[in-house]
Amino acid sequence: MEEKVSLKDSFVGIGQKLGKAIMMPISILPVAGLFLGIAAALSSGAVIKAYSVLDNSFLQGLFKLMNAVGNGVFGALPLIFAVGIAAGLAKAEKGSAGLSAVVGYFVLLTGTGAFMSILGKEAPAGADIRLYGQAMQFGIKTLNMNVFGGVLAGIVTGVVHNKYYKTKLPDVLAFFGGARFVPIVNTVVFMGISLVMVFIWPAVANMISYFGTITEGLGLVGAFIYGLILRSFYVIGLLLINAYFNIENNNSKKEQVQDNLGAQIR
């Protein structure tokens, strides 16, 4: 007789599987952050003035390359998370799962963009689209879901892949069976998800923003709430989520770091 698994144990198990899947895309973040930090620190005008050895075309070219690589990785984070999580959650045929995640993610981007246009929810012409919760991602005007879109694509693709990668079709359609069937299903699934996200994501984004504003204004109490929520992720195996936010925060403050470093040297 099979032992019943409680809802709590099931939830913790799912969280731990997701935590392991997220480890792969997160593992690249420290390297990209290190590249950005070194390039920002050693290409600053004040630093070059203080240490003339850095005033070298080869070194500055190398720092520009490191900066471009770091920015490229952070710019592609949603796609990296989509592929990494899907491959991590897949029981087999992980390469197919990664390809299906790419398909699903781009259907999500293009689908939300198309539905925004159809439903008249696009930002007005000439307006800053960021003020309307929209962004350009990989050249596509869509909702500003950023990394969350990639995580969503990875999780959904992992579930779809594990359900359909063994699907057998009639002989006339046998070529599209098995792992090849997953991207087809994913396309249809994410067309539906993109329609849903057009309606619910703006509310979710506003809620997250409002929560951040509230906790920031609460001082120590807000810090306690933030720490409590962070620790709750640790319990279900998602302890590495904090790494992404720390590195992204450091990246967004790159200019401030350069200014402070230059002031100290002067």
Short mmCIF file of C-alpha atoms in Angstrom, two decimals:
data_model
loop_
_atom_site.label_atom_id
_atom_site.label_comp_id
_atom_site.label_asym_id
_atom_site.label_seq_id
_atom_site.Cartn_x
_atom_site.Cartn_y
_atom_site.Cartn_z
CA MET A 1 0.00 0.00 0.00
CA GLU A 2 1.44 3.36 -1.04
CA GLU A 3 2.08 5.86 1.70
CA LYS A 4 0.12 9.07 1.34
CA VAL A 5 2.20 12.20 0.80
CA SER A 6 0.95 15.22 2.72
CA LEU A 7 0.29 18.53 0.97
CA LYS A 8 3.15 20.09 2.95
CA ASP A 9 5.65 17.39 1.91
CA SER A 10 4.46 17.63 -1.69
CA PHE A 11 4.91 21.42 -1.69
CA VAL A 12 8.37 21.15 -0.13
CA GLY A 13 9.35 18.48 -2.66
CA ILE A 14 8.26 20.65 -5.59
CA GLY A 15 10.14 23.61 -4.12
CA GLN A 16 13.31 21.56 -3.73
CA LYS A 17 13.11 20.32 -7.31
CA LEU A 18 12.68 23.89 -8.50
CA GLY A 19 15.56 25.00 -6.29
CA LYS A 20 17.86 22.43 -7.88
CA ALA A 21 16.71 23.45 -11.36
CA ILE A 22 17.40 27.13 -10.65
CA MET A 23 20.97 26.36 -9.54
CA MET A 24 22.17 26.04 -13.14
CA PRO A 25 21.11 29.48 -14.45
CA ILE A 26 22.07 31.16 -11.18
CA SER A 27 25.58 29.69 -11.31
CA ILE A 28 26.53 32.06 -14.15
CA LEU A 29 25.49 35.20 -12.26
CA PRO A 30 28.57 35.55 -10.01
CA VAL A 31 30.88 35.35 -13.03
CA ALA A 32 28.87 37.94 -14.97
CA GLY A 33 28.71 40.17 -11.89
CA LEU A 34 32.46 39.83 -11.38
CA PHE A 35 33.12 40.83 -14.99
CA LEU A 36 30.91 43.91 -14.59
CA GLY A 37 32.50 44.88 -11.28
CA ILE A 38 36.09 44.59 -12.52
CA ALA A 39 35.31 46.41 -15.76
CA ALA A 40 33.46 49.22 -13.95
CA ALA A 41 36.16 49.69 -11.32
CA LEU A 42 39.20 49.60 -13.59
CA SER A 43 37.80 51.62 -16.49
CA SER A 44 36.75 54.59 -14.36
CA GLY A 45 38.45 57.84 -15.33
CA ALA A 46 39.50 58.53 -11.75
CA VAL A 47 41.08 55.07 -11.36
CA ILE A 48 42.95 55.36 -14.66
CA LYS A 49 44.26 58.76 -13.60
CA ALA A 50 45.46 57.37 -10.26
CA TYR A 51 47.02 54.22 -11.77
CA SER A 52 48.60 55.10 -15.09
CA VAL A 53 49.39 51.45 -15.83
CA LEU A 54 45.69 51.02 -16.62
CA ASP A 55 45.89 53.70 -19.32
CA ASN A 56 46.55 51.03 -21.88
CA SER A 57 44.49 50.38 -25.02
CA PHE A 58 44.75 46.59 -24.64
CA LEU A 59 43.62 46.59 -21.00
CA GLN A 60 40.80 49.07 -21.62
CA GLY A 61 39.69 47.00 -24.61
CA LEU A 62 39.67 43.93 -22.37
CA PHE A 63 37.59 45.76 -19.76
CA LYS A 64 35.12 46.85 -22.44
CA LEU A 65 34.84 43.24 -23.55
CA MET A 66 34.23 42.08 -19.97
CA ASN A 67 31.60 44.78 -19.52
CA ALA A 68 29.86 43.76 -22.75
CA VAL A 69 29.89 40.07 -21.79
CA GLY A 70 28.54 40.79 -18.30
CA ASN A 71 25.79 43.05 -19.64
CA GLY A 72 24.97 40.46 -22.29
CA VAL A 73 24.46 37.75 -19.71
CA PHE A 74 22.27 39.95 -17.52
CA GLY A 75 20.31 41.09 -20.57
CA ALA A 76 19.62 37.47 -21.51
CA LEU A 77 18.72 36.33 -17.98
CA PRO A 78 15.05 35.60 -18.73
CA LEU A 79 16.01 33.25 -21.57
CA ILE A 80 18.82 31.70 -19.52
CA PHE A 81 16.40 31.02 -16.66
CA ALA A 82 13.80 29.57 -19.04
CA VAL A 83 16.23 27.09 -20.59
CA GLY A 84 18.03 26.23 -17.34
CA ILE A 85 14.88 25.61 -15.30
CA ALA A 86 13.20 23.57 -18.03
CA ALA A 87 16.30 21.39 -18.47
CA GLY A 88 16.62 21.01 -14.71
CA LEU A 89 13.00 19.91 -14.26
CA ALA A 90 12.96 17.53 -17.25
CA LYS A 91 13.16 13.84 -16.36
CA ALA A 92 14.74 12.97 -19.71
CA GLU A 93 15.44 14.51 -23.13
CA LYS A 94 16.78 17.66 -21.43
CA GLY A 95 18.00 19.18 -24.68
CA SER A 96 14.49 18.99 -26.11
CA ALA A 97 13.16 20.59 -22.92
CA GLY A 98 15.59 23.49 -23.33
CA LEU A 99 14.53 24.05 -26.95
CA SER A 100 10.86 23.88 -25.94
CA ALA A 101 11.52 26.53 -23.27
CA VAL A 102 13.00 28.86 -25.90
CA VAL A 103 9.91 28.36 -28.07
CA GLY A 104 7.58 28.88 -25.11
CA TYR A 105 9.38 32.00 -23.91
CA PHE A 106 9.28 33.72 -27.30
CA VAL A 107 5.63 32.76 -27.78
CA LEU A 108 5.01 34.36 -24.37
CA LEU A 109 6.76 37.58 -25.46
CA THR A 110 5.16 37.82 -28.89
CA GLY A 111 1.78 36.65 -27.61
CA THR A 112 1.54 39.29 -24.89
CA GLY A 113 2.68 41.94 -27.37
CA ALA A 114 0.05 40.86 -29.89
CA PHE A 115 -2.74 40.73 -27.31
CA MET A 116 -1.78 44.17 -25.98
CA SER A 117 -2.19 45.52 -29.51
CA ILE A 118 -5.47 43.65 -30.10
CA LEU A 119 -6.99 44.73 -26.78
CA GLY A 120 -5.75 48.33 -27.00
CA LYS A 121 -3.47 48.05 -23.97
CA GLU A 122 -0.29 49.30 -25.65
CA ALA A 123 1.45 52.42 -24.34
CA PRO A 124 0.57 55.56 -26.35
CA ALA A 125 2.91 56.45 -29.20
CA GLY A 126 5.86 58.52 -28.02
CA ALA A 127 5.33 57.64 -24.34
CA ASP A 128 7.89 55.94 -22.12
CA ILE A 129 6.65 52.34 -22.27
CA ARG A 130 8.26 51.56 -18.92
CA LEU A 131 5.69 53.79 -17.21
CA TYR A 132 3.01 51.46 -18.58
CA GLY A 133 4.66 48.26 -17.34
CA GLN A 134 5.96 47.40 -20.80
CA ALA A 135 9.45 46.87 -22.20
CA MET A 136 11.44 45.86 -25.25
CA GLN A 137 12.82 42.36 -24.74
CA PHE A 138 14.87 40.79 -27.53
CA GLY A 139 13.44 43.42 -29.87
CA ILE A 140 9.83 42.56 -28.98
CA LYS A 141 7.48 45.07 -27.36
CA THR A 142 5.85 43.16 -24.52
CA LEU A 143 4.98 43.22 -20.83
CA ASN A 144 7.91 43.97 -18.55
CA MET A 145 7.99 40.54 -16.87
CA ASN A 146 11.79 40.39 -17.01
CA VAL A 147 13.21 37.31 -15.24
CA PHE A 148 9.77 36.25 -13.99
CA GLY A 149 8.77 35.57 -17.60
CA GLY A 150 11.76 33.27 -18.01
CA VAL A 151 11.07 31.47 -14.74
CA LEU A 152 7.41 31.02 -15.74
CA ALA A 153 8.43 29.67 -19.15
CA GLY A 154 10.90 27.26 -17.57
CA ILE A 155 8.48 25.88 -14.99
CA VAL A 156 5.56 25.46 -17.40
CA THR A 157 7.83 23.89 -20.04
CA GLY A 158 9.19 21.44 -17.46
CA VAL A 159 5.67 20.32 -16.58
CA VAL A 160 4.57 20.09 -20.24
CA HIS A 161 7.74 18.24 -21.23
CA ASN A 162 7.43 15.60 -18.52
CA LYS A 163 3.80 14.99 -19.49
CA TYR A 164 4.19 14.76 -23.26
CA TYR A 165 7.75 13.76 -24.17
CA LYS A 166 6.73 10.10 -24.52
CA THR A 167 3.63 10.84 -26.61
CA LYS A 168 3.10 8.42 -29.51
CA LEU A 169 1.20 9.61 -32.57
CA PRO A 170 -0.27 7.66 -35.51
CA ASP A 171 2.28 6.40 -38.05
CA VAL A 172 1.51 9.18 -40.51
CA LEU A 173 2.42 11.74 -37.84
CA ALA A 174 5.08 9.67 -36.05
CA PHE A 175 7.81 12.19 -36.89
CA PHE A 176 6.11 14.72 -34.59
CA GLY A 177 5.81 12.30 -31.69
CA GLY A 178 7.91 11.97 -28.57
CA ALA A 179 10.11 14.91 -27.60
CA ARG A 180 9.27 16.72 -30.88
CA PHE A 181 5.68 16.99 -29.72
CA VAL A 182 6.58 19.14 -26.72
CA PRO A 183 7.42 22.41 -28.58
CA ILE A 184 4.12 22.06 -30.47
CA VAL A 185 2.13 21.72 -27.26
CA ASN A 186 4.18 24.49 -25.67
CA THR A 187 3.26 26.89 -28.47
CA VAL A 188 -0.45 26.40 -27.83
CA VAL A 189 -0.05 26.50 -24.04
CA PHE A 190 1.87 29.79 -24.06
CA MET A 191 -0.59 31.40 -26.45
CA GLY A 192 -3.16 30.92 -23.70
CA ILE A 193 -0.78 32.00 -20.94
CA SER A 194 0.13 35.19 -22.82
CA LEU A 195 -3.55 36.18 -22.95
CA VAL A 196 -3.93 35.55 -19.21
CA MET A 197 -0.75 37.51 -18.40
CA VAL A 198 -1.99 40.61 -20.25
CA PHE A 199 -4.76 40.86 -17.67
CA ILE A 200 -3.10 39.69 -14.44
CA TRP A 201 0.55 40.78 -14.75
CA PRO A 202 -0.06 44.55 -14.38
CA ALA A 203 -1.86 43.88 -11.09
CA VAL A 204 0.88 41.51 -9.91
CA ALA A 205 3.62 44.02 -10.83
CA ASN A 206 1.80 46.82 -9.00
CA MET A 207 1.37 44.61 -5.95
CA ILE A 208 5.09 43.74 -5.88
CA SER A 209 6.02 47.41 -6.28
CA TYR A 210 3.58 48.45 -3.56
CA PHE A 211 4.89 45.76 -1.20
CA GLY A 212 8.46 46.96 -1.77
CA THR A 213 7.47 50.56 -1.04
CA ILE A 214 5.64 49.55 2.14
CA THR A 215 8.46 47.39 3.52
CA GLU A 216 11.04 50.09 2.75
CA GLY A 217 9.01 52.62 4.70
CA LEU A 218 8.67 50.33 7.75
CA GLY A 219 12.36 50.51 8.63
CA LEU A 220 13.43 47.62 10.89
CA VAL A 221 10.00 46.03 10.73
CA GLY A 222 10.22 46.04 6.93
CA ALA A 223 13.68 44.47 7.09
CA PHE A 224 12.27 41.76 9.38
CA ILE A 225 9.42 41.02 6.95
CA TYR A 226 11.87 40.85 4.04
CA GLY A 227 14.15 38.48 5.99
CA LEU A 228 11.21 36.30 7.00
CA ILE A 229 10.06 35.93 3.40
CA LEU A 230 13.62 35.23 2.26
CA ARG A 231 14.06 32.51 4.88
CA SER A 232 10.78 30.91 3.84
CA PHE A 233 12.37 30.30 0.43
CA TYR A 234 15.29 28.59 2.14
CA VAL A 235 12.94 26.04 3.72
CA ILE A 236 11.70 24.76 0.35
CA GLY A 237 15.12 24.76 -1.28
CA LEU A 238 15.02 28.11 -3.10
CA LEU A 239 17.88 29.64 -1.10
CA LEU A 240 19.76 30.67 -4.24
CA ILE A 241 17.02 33.12 -5.30
CA ASN A 242 18.67 35.76 -3.10
CA ALA A 243 21.87 35.56 -5.16
CA TYR A 244 20.15 36.87 -8.26
CA PHE A 245 18.62 39.88 -6.52
CA ASN A 246 21.91 40.78 -4.81
CA ILE A 247 23.88 40.69 -8.06
CA GLU A 248 21.19 42.55 -10.02
CA ASN A 249 21.11 45.21 -7.32
CA ASN A 250 24.88 45.60 -7.50
CA ASN A 251 24.67 45.86 -11.28
CA SER A 252 22.03 48.59 -11.13
CA LYS A 253 24.27 50.61 -8.80
CA LYS A 254 27.37 50.34 -10.99
CA GLU A 255 27.52 54.04 -11.70
CA GLN A 256 27.25 54.87 -8.01
CA VAL A 257 30.12 52.49 -7.22
CA GLN A 258 32.29 54.17 -9.85
CA ASP A 259 31.59 57.62 -8.43
CA ASN A 260 32.32 56.52 -4.85
CA LEU A 261 35.54 54.78 -5.89
CA GLY A 262 36.69 57.84 -7.78
CA ALA A 263 35.92 60.09 -4.81
CA GLN A 264 37.95 57.88 -2.45
CA ILE A 265 40.98 57.94 -4.75
CA ARG A 266 40.79 61.70 -5.17
#
